[in-house]
Amino acid sequence: MPFPYKTVLITGATSGIGLALAERMISAGIFVIAIGRRKDRLEALVEKHGSEKVAAEPFDVSDLDAMPAWVEEITSKYPRLDSIILNAGFQRSLDFTSPSTISLSSVSAELTTNYLSPLHMVSLFLPHLISLAPSPTSIVLVSSGLAVLPLPRCANYSATKAAVHSLAWSLRCQVSGPESLHTHHIKVIEIMPPAVQTELHPQQKDLVEAGQDQPGIELERYIEETWVDLVREEEKEEIVHSVLRERLEVVEGPRKGAWEGFVRAMRGAGLRF
C-alpha cells in the first residue's frame, strides 16, 4: 500500500520543502500537523486549507529542553499521528581562512537545528510510534546531497547533513533487525534533496551579494518528483532526486555494500553493534 500514513507531522513547514510537501500531502487527503516558528505562516496555511485538513503547532525545534513536554502534548493531542517528517534546518557559510568571521554560536545553532533536534525528536516520538504496532508508521529524515558530497563553503551544514544520513542508516538497521520485532512496523525513510530554490539560500548575505542566492531546481518540480517516489508501491528507503542519483550512486553504492556486509558479519558473530 503506497504511503499508508494518514496523520503526518512536518517540521519546518512554514517555507520551502516543508511547506510544499505539507500542501502536497493535504491535497492527497493526509492530515498534516505543521510545525514551525513563524505562527503567522502556520495560521495562513490553516486558513487556506481548513482546520479539518491541517493543524498549526508553533514550536522552535531547537529548544531541546522544551521538547519532551512538547512531544508528550503532541502525541496526546494527535493520538493517530503515524509519521514524522523531520525537515527543519538552515544553512550558513563557514570560512576557515578568515577565522574572525566565524560565529561559533551560529555553528552551534546550525548543529542543534539540523542534527540534534531530529535526533531528540526520533528518541522522543519512538515510544508513541512503537505503541501503534502493528499499524505502519514512519520516520522521515531530510538530509541533503551534501551529506555525501560536502560543499566546502558550508562545511558545518554539510557535516550536520552527513550526521543525519549516518543516523538514518543506523536507525533503519536497528528498527528492522531480527532482534527488534516490536519495531518492524516503523519504516525509516531518508529524503536527500539537491539544491532547491527555497528561502535557504536567500537568507545568506554572502550568497545574495554574490548573486548566487537561487541555485538549484524549481521547488515545484522537486516536490512533484519526491512525492512520486514517496507513494511508489515498492519499498523505498532513500528518496534521491534524479539530478543527484547517478552521481551519488558512484560514491554510495560501494560504501553501502561494504557497510551492509559489515552489519551481516557482526550479526553472524553474535556481536552487539
PDB file of C-alpha atoms in Angstrom:
ATOM      1  CA  MET A   1       0.000   0.000   0.000  1.00  0.00           C
ATOM      2  CA  PRO A   2       1.659   3.273  -1.061  1.00  0.00           C
ATOM      3  CA  PHE A   3       2.195   5.865   1.648  1.00  0.00           C
ATOM      4  CA  PRO A   4      -0.231   4.433   4.218  1.00  0.00           C
ATOM      5  CA  TYR A   5       0.288   7.229   6.741  1.00  0.00           C
ATOM      6  CA  LYS A   6      -2.752   9.403   7.380  1.00  0.00           C
ATOM      7  CA  THR A   7      -1.619  11.842  10.085  1.00  0.00           C
ATOM      8  CA  VAL A   8       1.772  13.359   9.358  1.00  0.00           C
ATOM      9  CA  LEU A   9       3.827  15.845  11.375  1.00  0.00           C
ATOM     10  CA  ILE A  10       6.189  18.057   9.348  1.00  0.00           C
ATOM     11  CA  THR A  11       8.820  20.333  10.891  1.00  0.00           C
ATOM     12  CA  GLY A  12       9.990  23.420   9.024  1.00  0.00           C
ATOM     13  CA  ALA A  13       6.529  23.677   7.462  1.00  0.00           C
ATOM     14  CA  THR A  14       6.481  27.471   7.108  1.00  0.00           C
ATOM     15  CA  SER A  15       8.508  27.648   3.889  1.00  0.00           C
ATOM     16  CA  GLY A  16      10.427  25.757   1.234  1.00  0.00           C
ATOM     17  CA  ILE A  17      10.378  21.978   1.036  1.00  0.00           C
ATOM     18  CA  GLY A  18       8.459  21.603   4.305  1.00  0.00           C
ATOM     19  CA  LEU A  19       5.612  23.881   3.233  1.00  0.00           C
ATOM     20  CA  ALA A  20       5.442  22.493  -0.309  1.00  0.00           C
ATOM     21  CA  LEU A  21       5.402  18.914   0.968  1.00  0.00           C
ATOM     22  CA  ALA A  22       2.716  19.804   3.516  1.00  0.00           C
ATOM     23  CA  GLU A  23       0.493  21.249   0.800  1.00  0.00           C
ATOM     24  CA  ARG A  24       1.093  18.245  -1.461  1.00  0.00           C
ATOM     25  CA  MET A  25       0.048  15.903   1.342  1.00  0.00           C
ATOM     26  CA  ILE A  26      -3.008  17.989   2.219  1.00  0.00           C
ATOM     27  CA  SER A  27      -4.119  17.753  -1.413  1.00  0.00           C
ATOM     28  CA  ALA A  28      -3.745  13.960  -1.147  1.00  0.00           C
ATOM     29  CA  GLY A  29      -6.126  13.812   1.829  1.00  0.00           C
ATOM     30  CA  ILE A  30      -3.464  13.404   4.507  1.00  0.00           C
ATOM     31  CA  PHE A  31      -3.963  15.319   7.756  1.00  0.00           C
ATOM     32  CA  VAL A  32      -0.879  17.461   8.357  1.00  0.00           C
ATOM     33  CA  ILE A  33       0.424  18.789  11.664  1.00  0.00           C
ATOM     34  CA  ALA A  34       2.504  21.767  10.562  1.00  0.00           C
ATOM     35  CA  ILE A  35       5.402  22.736  12.836  1.00  0.00           C
ATOM     36  CA  GLY A  36       7.451  25.941  12.655  1.00  0.00           C
ATOM     37  CA  ARG A  37       8.494  29.077  14.494  1.00  0.00           C
ATOM     38  CA  ARG A  38       6.501  31.549  12.409  1.00  0.00           C
ATOM     39  CA  LYS A  39       2.987  31.406  13.804  1.00  0.00           C
ATOM     40  CA  ASP A  40       1.552  33.765  11.197  1.00  0.00           C
ATOM     41  CA  ARG A  41       2.619  31.497   8.341  1.00  0.00           C
ATOM     42  CA  LEU A  42       1.199  28.418  10.046  1.00  0.00           C
ATOM     43  CA  GLU A  43      -2.104  30.199  10.636  1.00  0.00           C
ATOM     44  CA  ALA A  44      -2.178  31.251   6.979  1.00  0.00           C
ATOM     45  CA  LEU A  45      -1.761  27.597   5.994  1.00  0.00           C
ATOM     46  CA  VAL A  46      -4.728  26.600   8.151  1.00  0.00           C
ATOM     47  CA  GLU A  47      -6.807  29.486   6.808  1.00  0.00           C
ATOM     48  CA  LYS A  48      -6.018  28.401   3.245  1.00  0.00           C
ATOM     49  CA  HIS A  49      -6.830  24.697   3.646  1.00  0.00           C
ATOM     50  CA  GLY A  50      -9.097  24.476   6.700  1.00  0.00           C
ATOM     51  CA  SER A  51      -8.597  23.101  10.200  1.00  0.00           C
ATOM     52  CA  GLU A  52     -10.099  19.753   9.200  1.00  0.00           C
ATOM     53  CA  LYS A  53      -7.073  19.209   6.890  1.00  0.00           C
ATOM     54  CA  VAL A  54      -4.172  20.841   8.714  1.00  0.00           C
ATOM     55  CA  ALA A  55      -3.259  21.891  12.245  1.00  0.00           C
ATOM     56  CA  ALA A  56      -0.820  24.662  13.192  1.00  0.00           C
ATOM     57  CA  GLU A  57       1.526  23.888  16.074  1.00  0.00           C
ATOM     58  CA  PRO A  58       4.106  26.661  16.553  1.00  0.00           C
ATOM     59  CA  PHE A  59       7.314  25.363  18.110  1.00  0.00           C
ATOM     60  CA  ASP A  60      11.028  26.119  17.922  1.00  0.00           C
ATOM     61  CA  VAL A  61      12.613  22.718  17.255  1.00  0.00           C
ATOM     62  CA  SER A  62      15.965  23.983  18.522  1.00  0.00           C
ATOM     63  CA  ASP A  63      14.535  24.251  22.056  1.00  0.00           C
ATOM     64  CA  LEU A  64      15.711  20.840  23.183  1.00  0.00           C
ATOM     65  CA  ASP A  65      14.815  21.445  26.838  1.00  0.00           C
ATOM     66  CA  ALA A  66      11.168  22.125  25.970  1.00  0.00           C
ATOM     67  CA  MET A  67      10.923  19.240  23.527  1.00  0.00           C
ATOM     68  CA  PRO A  68       9.996  16.333  25.876  1.00  0.00           C
ATOM     69  CA  ALA A  69       6.911  18.103  27.237  1.00  0.00           C
ATOM     70  CA  TRP A  70       6.009  19.307  23.743  1.00  0.00           C
ATOM     71  CA  VAL A  71       6.213  15.796  22.232  1.00  0.00           C
ATOM     72  CA  GLU A  72       4.043  14.451  25.035  1.00  0.00           C
ATOM     73  CA  GLU A  73       1.493  17.176  24.324  1.00  0.00           C
ATOM     74  CA  ILE A  74       1.527  16.477  20.564  1.00  0.00           C
ATOM     75  CA  THR A  75       1.083  12.716  20.917  1.00  0.00           C
ATOM     76  CA  SER A  76      -1.755  13.226  23.408  1.00  0.00           C
ATOM     77  CA  LYS A  77      -3.466  15.737  21.147  1.00  0.00           C
ATOM     78  CA  TYR A  78      -2.969  13.670  17.978  1.00  0.00           C
ATOM     79  CA  PRO A  79      -3.052  10.002  19.048  1.00  0.00           C
ATOM     80  CA  ARG A  80      -3.305   8.854  15.413  1.00  0.00           C
ATOM     81  CA  LEU A  81      -0.026  10.502  14.437  1.00  0.00           C
ATOM     82  CA  ASP A  82       1.725   7.807  12.399  1.00  0.00           C
ATOM     83  CA  SER A  83       4.519   9.612  10.539  1.00  0.00           C
ATOM     84  CA  ILE A  84       7.019  12.331  11.409  1.00  0.00           C
ATOM     85  CA  ILE A  85       8.923  14.230   8.714  1.00  0.00           C
ATOM     86  CA  LEU A  86      11.931  15.975  10.246  1.00  0.00           C
ATOM     87  CA  ASN A  87      12.739  18.663   7.723  1.00  0.00           C
ATOM     88  CA  ALA A  88      13.626  21.839   9.664  1.00  0.00           C
ATOM     89  CA  GLY A  89      17.098  23.201   9.040  1.00  0.00           C
ATOM     90  CA  PHE A  90      19.176  26.178   7.964  1.00  0.00           C
ATOM     91  CA  GLN A  91      22.494  26.804   6.233  1.00  0.00           C
ATOM     92  CA  ARG A  92      25.316  29.275   6.803  1.00  0.00           C
ATOM     93  CA  SER A  93      28.707  29.793   5.167  1.00  0.00           C
ATOM     94  CA  LEU A  94      31.820  28.962   7.160  1.00  0.00           C
ATOM     95  CA  ASP A  95      35.197  30.418   6.121  1.00  0.00           C
ATOM     96  CA  PHE A  96      38.121  28.799   7.913  1.00  0.00           C
ATOM     97  CA  THR A  97      40.564  31.062   6.049  1.00  0.00           C
ATOM     98  CA  SER A  98      39.036  34.003   7.920  1.00  0.00           C
ATOM     99  CA  PRO A  99      38.577  32.721  11.496  1.00  0.00           C
ATOM    100  CA  SER A 100      37.448  36.111  12.806  1.00  0.00           C
ATOM    101  CA  THR A 101      34.297  35.829  10.708  1.00  0.00           C
ATOM    102  CA  ILE A 102      33.244  32.512  12.249  1.00  0.00           C
ATOM    103  CA  SER A 103      30.352  32.789  14.691  1.00  0.00           C
ATOM    104  CA  LEU A 104      30.606  29.801  16.997  1.00  0.00           C
ATOM    105  CA  SER A 105      27.133  30.482  18.337  1.00  0.00           C
ATOM    106  CA  SER A 106      25.785  30.212  14.783  1.00  0.00           C
ATOM    107  CA  VAL A 107      27.756  26.994  14.262  1.00  0.00           C
ATOM    108  CA  SER A 108      26.194  25.528  17.418  1.00  0.00           C
ATOM    109  CA  ALA A 109      22.701  26.668  16.411  1.00  0.00           C
ATOM    110  CA  GLU A 110      23.113  25.037  12.991  1.00  0.00           C
ATOM    111  CA  LEU A 111      24.204  21.778  14.603  1.00  0.00           C
ATOM    112  CA  THR A 112      21.302  21.869  17.052  1.00  0.00           C
ATOM    113  CA  THR A 113      18.600  22.592  14.472  1.00  0.00           C
ATOM    114  CA  ASN A 114      19.910  20.338  11.712  1.00  0.00           C
ATOM    115  CA  TYR A 115      21.052  17.305  13.717  1.00  0.00           C
ATOM    116  CA  LEU A 116      20.450  17.348  17.473  1.00  0.00           C
ATOM    117  CA  SER A 117      16.805  18.322  17.032  1.00  0.00           C
ATOM    118  CA  PRO A 118      15.978  15.385  14.722  1.00  0.00           C
ATOM    119  CA  LEU A 119      17.941  13.042  16.983  1.00  0.00           C
ATOM    120  CA  HIS A 120      15.966  14.181  20.033  1.00  0.00           C
ATOM    121  CA  MET A 121      12.653  14.007  18.161  1.00  0.00           C
ATOM    122  CA  VAL A 122      13.315  10.479  16.951  1.00  0.00           C
ATOM    123  CA  SER A 123      14.075   9.381  20.510  1.00  0.00           C
ATOM    124  CA  LEU A 124      11.032  11.135  21.985  1.00  0.00           C
ATOM    125  CA  PHE A 125       8.480  10.116  19.335  1.00  0.00           C
ATOM    126  CA  LEU A 126       9.581   6.460  19.179  1.00  0.00           C
ATOM    127  CA  PRO A 127       7.538   5.269  22.193  1.00  0.00           C
ATOM    128  CA  HIS A 128       4.392   6.611  20.537  1.00  0.00           C
ATOM    129  CA  LEU A 129       5.238   5.094  17.138  1.00  0.00           C
ATOM    130  CA  ILE A 130       6.064   1.752  18.772  1.00  0.00           C
ATOM    131  CA  SER A 131       2.700   1.800  20.571  1.00  0.00           C
ATOM    132  CA  LEU A 132       0.849   1.896  17.233  1.00  0.00           C
ATOM    133  CA  ALA A 133       2.053  -1.594  16.198  1.00  0.00           C
ATOM    134  CA  PRO A 134       1.166  -3.416  14.032  1.00  0.00           C
ATOM    135  CA  SER A 135      -0.110  -0.399  12.054  1.00  0.00           C
ATOM    136  CA  PRO A 136       2.588   1.017   9.741  1.00  0.00           C
ATOM    137  CA  THR A 137       4.408   4.118  10.944  1.00  0.00           C
ATOM    138  CA  SER A 138       7.388   6.045   9.627  1.00  0.00           C
ATOM    139  CA  ILE A 139      10.234   8.372  10.472  1.00  0.00           C
ATOM    140  CA  VAL A 140      11.313  10.549   7.537  1.00  0.00           C
ATOM    141  CA  LEU A 141      14.656  12.326   7.836  1.00  0.00           C
ATOM    142  CA  VAL A 142      15.505  15.101   5.377  1.00  0.00           C
ATOM    143  CA  SER A 143      19.244  15.260   4.758  1.00  0.00           C
ATOM    144  CA  SER A 144      20.909  16.564   1.578  1.00  0.00           C
ATOM    145  CA  GLY A 145      23.094  15.524  -1.320  1.00  0.00           C
ATOM    146  CA  LEU A 146      25.768  17.442   0.606  1.00  0.00           C
ATOM    147  CA  ALA A 147      25.683  14.632   3.176  1.00  0.00           C
ATOM    148  CA  VAL A 148      27.657  12.564   0.671  1.00  0.00           C
ATOM    149  CA  LEU A 149      29.481  15.236  -1.359  1.00  0.00           C
ATOM    150  CA  PRO A 150      30.105  18.158   1.038  1.00  0.00           C
ATOM    151  CA  LEU A 151      30.238  21.735  -0.194  1.00  0.00           C
ATOM    152  CA  PRO A 152      33.323  23.443   1.313  1.00  0.00           C
ATOM    153  CA  ARG A 153      31.560  26.821   1.590  1.00  0.00           C
ATOM    154  CA  CYS A 154      29.029  25.418   4.059  1.00  0.00           C
ATOM    155  CA  ALA A 155      31.215  22.920   5.867  1.00  0.00           C
ATOM    156  CA  ASN A 156      29.163  22.775   9.056  1.00  0.00           C
ATOM    157  CA  TYR A 157      25.849  22.389   7.215  1.00  0.00           C
ATOM    158  CA  SER A 158      27.324  19.568   5.119  1.00  0.00           C
ATOM    159  CA  ALA A 159      28.616  17.880   8.279  1.00  0.00           C
ATOM    160  CA  THR A 160      25.216  18.096  10.006  1.00  0.00           C
ATOM    161  CA  LYS A 161      23.542  16.514   6.982  1.00  0.00           C
ATOM    162  CA  ALA A 162      26.205  13.786   6.884  1.00  0.00           C
ATOM    163  CA  ALA A 163      25.310  13.094  10.516  1.00  0.00           C
ATOM    164  CA  VAL A 164      21.602  12.821   9.623  1.00  0.00           C
ATOM    165  CA  HIS A 165      22.489  10.476   6.752  1.00  0.00           C
ATOM    166  CA  SER A 166      24.524   8.232   9.047  1.00  0.00           C
ATOM    167  CA  LEU A 167      21.769   8.317  11.666  1.00  0.00           C
ATOM    168  CA  ALA A 168      19.223   7.158   9.071  1.00  0.00           C
ATOM    169  CA  TRP A 169      21.317   4.091   8.205  1.00  0.00           C
ATOM    170  CA  SER A 170      21.818   3.074  11.833  1.00  0.00           C
ATOM    171  CA  LEU A 171      18.232   3.795  12.887  1.00  0.00           C
ATOM    172  CA  ARG A 172      16.847   1.779   9.968  1.00  0.00           C
ATOM    173  CA  CYS A 173      19.199  -1.091  10.766  1.00  0.00           C
ATOM    174  CA  GLN A 174      18.113  -1.185  14.400  1.00  0.00           C
ATOM    175  CA  VAL A 175      14.333  -0.963  13.953  1.00  0.00           C
ATOM    176  CA  SER A 176      14.285  -3.548  11.147  1.00  0.00           C
ATOM    177  CA  GLY A 177      16.716  -6.002  12.707  1.00  0.00           C
ATOM    178  CA  PRO A 178      15.845  -9.606  13.624  1.00  0.00           C
ATOM    179  CA  GLU A 179      16.352  -8.788  17.290  1.00  0.00           C
ATOM    180  CA  SER A 180      13.744  -5.981  17.297  1.00  0.00           C
ATOM    181  CA  LEU A 181      10.459  -7.459  16.075  1.00  0.00           C
ATOM    182  CA  HIS A 182       8.437  -4.873  18.035  1.00  0.00           C
ATOM    183  CA  THR A 183       9.688  -2.086  15.758  1.00  0.00           C
ATOM    184  CA  HIS A 184       9.352  -3.746  12.337  1.00  0.00           C
ATOM    185  CA  HIS A 185       6.257  -1.650  11.579  1.00  0.00           C
ATOM    186  CA  ILE A 186       8.401   1.530  11.650  1.00  0.00           C
ATOM    187  CA  LYS A 187       9.830   2.486   8.272  1.00  0.00           C
ATOM    188  CA  VAL A 188      12.825   4.824   8.149  1.00  0.00           C
ATOM    189  CA  ILE A 189      12.944   6.956   5.002  1.00  0.00           C
ATOM    190  CA  GLU A 190      15.640   9.462   4.082  1.00  0.00           C
ATOM    191  CA  ILE A 191      14.966  12.297   1.643  1.00  0.00           C
ATOM    192  CA  MET A 192      18.159  13.669   0.074  1.00  0.00           C
ATOM    193  CA  PRO A 193      17.407  16.887  -1.844  1.00  0.00           C
ATOM    194  CA  PRO A 194      19.772  18.579  -4.283  1.00  0.00           C
ATOM    195  CA  ALA A 195      19.976  22.381  -4.275  1.00  0.00           C
ATOM    196  CA  VAL A 196      16.366  23.601  -4.466  1.00  0.00           C
ATOM    197  CA  GLN A 197      15.113  27.160  -4.935  1.00  0.00           C
ATOM    198  CA  THR A 198      13.805  27.949  -1.431  1.00  0.00           C
ATOM    199  CA  GLU A 199      14.499  30.517   1.307  1.00  0.00           C
ATOM    200  CA  LEU A 200      17.562  28.529   2.409  1.00  0.00           C
ATOM    201  CA  HIS A 201      19.949  30.449   0.155  1.00  0.00           C
ATOM    202  CA  PRO A 202      18.444  33.993   0.074  1.00  0.00           C
ATOM    203  CA  GLN A 203      18.835  34.117   3.874  1.00  0.00           C
ATOM    204  CA  GLN A 204      22.627  34.063   3.428  1.00  0.00           C
ATOM    205  CA  LYS A 205      24.022  37.563   2.911  1.00  0.00           C
ATOM    206  CA  ASP A 206      27.194  36.405   1.160  1.00  0.00           C
ATOM    207  CA  LEU A 207      25.221  34.464  -1.448  1.00  0.00           C
ATOM    208  CA  VAL A 208      22.876  37.388  -2.056  1.00  0.00           C
ATOM    209  CA  GLU A 209      25.825  39.744  -2.546  1.00  0.00           C
ATOM    210  CA  ALA A 210      27.411  37.278  -4.978  1.00  0.00           C
ATOM    211  CA  GLY A 211      24.162  36.882  -6.914  1.00  0.00           C
ATOM    212  CA  GLN A 212      24.072  33.164  -6.076  1.00  0.00           C
ATOM    213  CA  ASP A 213      21.004  33.088  -3.834  1.00  0.00           C
ATOM    214  CA  GLN A 214      18.737  30.989  -6.104  1.00  0.00           C
ATOM    215  CA  PRO A 215      20.728  27.921  -7.145  1.00  0.00           C
ATOM    216  CA  GLY A 216      19.208  24.585  -7.958  1.00  0.00           C
ATOM    217  CA  ILE A 217      15.929  23.314  -9.360  1.00  0.00           C
ATOM    218  CA  GLU A 218      12.448  24.794  -9.008  1.00  0.00           C
ATOM    219  CA  LEU A 219      10.668  23.845  -5.799  1.00  0.00           C
ATOM    220  CA  GLU A 220       7.501  22.632  -7.540  1.00  0.00           C
ATOM    221  CA  ARG A 221       9.488  20.343  -9.846  1.00  0.00           C
ATOM    222  CA  TYR A 222      11.395  18.927  -6.893  1.00  0.00           C
ATOM    223  CA  ILE A 223       8.278  18.236  -4.797  1.00  0.00           C
ATOM    224  CA  GLU A 224       6.447  16.512  -7.647  1.00  0.00           C
ATOM    225  CA  GLU A 225       9.274  14.029  -8.223  1.00  0.00           C
ATOM    226  CA  THR A 226       9.751  13.480  -4.494  1.00  0.00           C
ATOM    227  CA  TRP A 227       6.043  12.830  -3.987  1.00  0.00           C
ATOM    228  CA  VAL A 228       6.007  10.258  -6.798  1.00  0.00           C
ATOM    229  CA  ASP A 229       8.886   8.434  -5.088  1.00  0.00           C
ATOM    230  CA  LEU A 230       7.172   8.565  -1.690  1.00  0.00           C
ATOM    231  CA  VAL A 231       3.975   6.934  -2.942  1.00  0.00           C
ATOM    232  CA  ARG A 232       5.526   4.214  -5.103  1.00  0.00           C
ATOM    233  CA  GLU A 233       4.293   0.690  -4.442  1.00  0.00           C
ATOM    234  CA  GLU A 234       7.756  -0.738  -3.775  1.00  0.00           C
ATOM    235  CA  GLU A 235       9.645  -0.115  -0.568  1.00  0.00           C
ATOM    236  CA  LYS A 236      11.897   2.931  -0.946  1.00  0.00           C
ATOM    237  CA  GLU A 237      14.316   3.807   1.832  1.00  0.00           C
ATOM    238  CA  GLU A 238      16.125   6.730   0.203  1.00  0.00           C
ATOM    239  CA  ILE A 239      14.435   9.391  -1.907  1.00  0.00           C
ATOM    240  CA  VAL A 240      17.146  10.853  -4.149  1.00  0.00           C
ATOM    241  CA  HIS A 241      16.217  13.316  -6.917  1.00  0.00           C
ATOM    242  CA  SER A 242      17.162  12.351 -10.461  1.00  0.00           C
ATOM    243  CA  VAL A 243      19.686  15.210 -10.758  1.00  0.00           C
ATOM    244  CA  LEU A 244      21.718  13.587  -7.959  1.00  0.00           C
ATOM    245  CA  ARG A 245      21.005   9.882  -8.328  1.00  0.00           C
ATOM    246  CA  GLU A 246      23.785   8.802 -10.672  1.00  0.00           C
ATOM    247  CA  ARG A 247      26.435  10.982  -9.048  1.00  0.00           C
ATOM    248  CA  LEU A 248      25.643   9.761  -5.526  1.00  0.00           C
ATOM    249  CA  GLU A 249      25.363   6.115  -6.557  1.00  0.00           C
ATOM    250  CA  VAL A 250      29.001   6.139  -7.695  1.00  0.00           C
ATOM    251  CA  VAL A 251      30.035   7.104  -4.161  1.00  0.00           C
ATOM    252  CA  GLU A 252      27.311   5.484  -2.072  1.00  0.00           C
ATOM    253  CA  GLY A 253      26.879   2.145  -3.854  1.00  0.00           C
ATOM    254  CA  PRO A 254      30.218   0.583  -2.824  1.00  0.00           C
ATOM    255  CA  ARG A 255      30.117   2.230   0.602  1.00  0.00           C
ATOM    256  CA  LYS A 256      26.640   0.926   1.381  1.00  0.00           C
ATOM    257  CA  GLY A 257      27.523  -2.545   0.161  1.00  0.00           C
ATOM    258  CA  ALA A 258      30.563  -2.618   2.444  1.00  0.00           C
ATOM    259  CA  TRP A 259      28.507  -1.362   5.392  1.00  0.00           C
ATOM    260  CA  GLU A 260      25.769  -3.949   4.897  1.00  0.00           C
ATOM    261  CA  GLY A 261      28.429  -6.655   4.739  1.00  0.00           C
ATOM    262  CA  PHE A 262      29.915  -5.382   7.986  1.00  0.00           C
ATOM    263  CA  VAL A 263      26.489  -5.486   9.677  1.00  0.00           C
ATOM    264  CA  ARG A 264      25.853  -9.045   8.476  1.00  0.00           C
ATOM    265  CA  ALA A 265      29.241 -10.150   9.776  1.00  0.00           C
ATOM    266  CA  MET A 266      28.635  -8.559  13.170  1.00  0.00           C
ATOM    267  CA  ARG A 267      25.209 -10.168  13.435  1.00  0.00           C
ATOM    268  CA  GLY A 268      26.593 -13.520  12.282  1.00  0.00           C
ATOM    269  CA  ALA A 269      29.198 -13.381  15.033  1.00  0.00           C
ATOM    270  CA  GLY A 270      26.520 -12.603  17.610  1.00  0.00           C
ATOM    271  CA  LEU A 271      28.160  -9.298  18.442  1.00  0.00           C
ATOM    272  CA  ARG A 272      26.302  -6.197  19.615  1.00  0.00           C
ATOM    273  CA  PHE A 273      26.778  -3.424  17.079  1.00  0.00           C
TER     274      PHE A 273
END
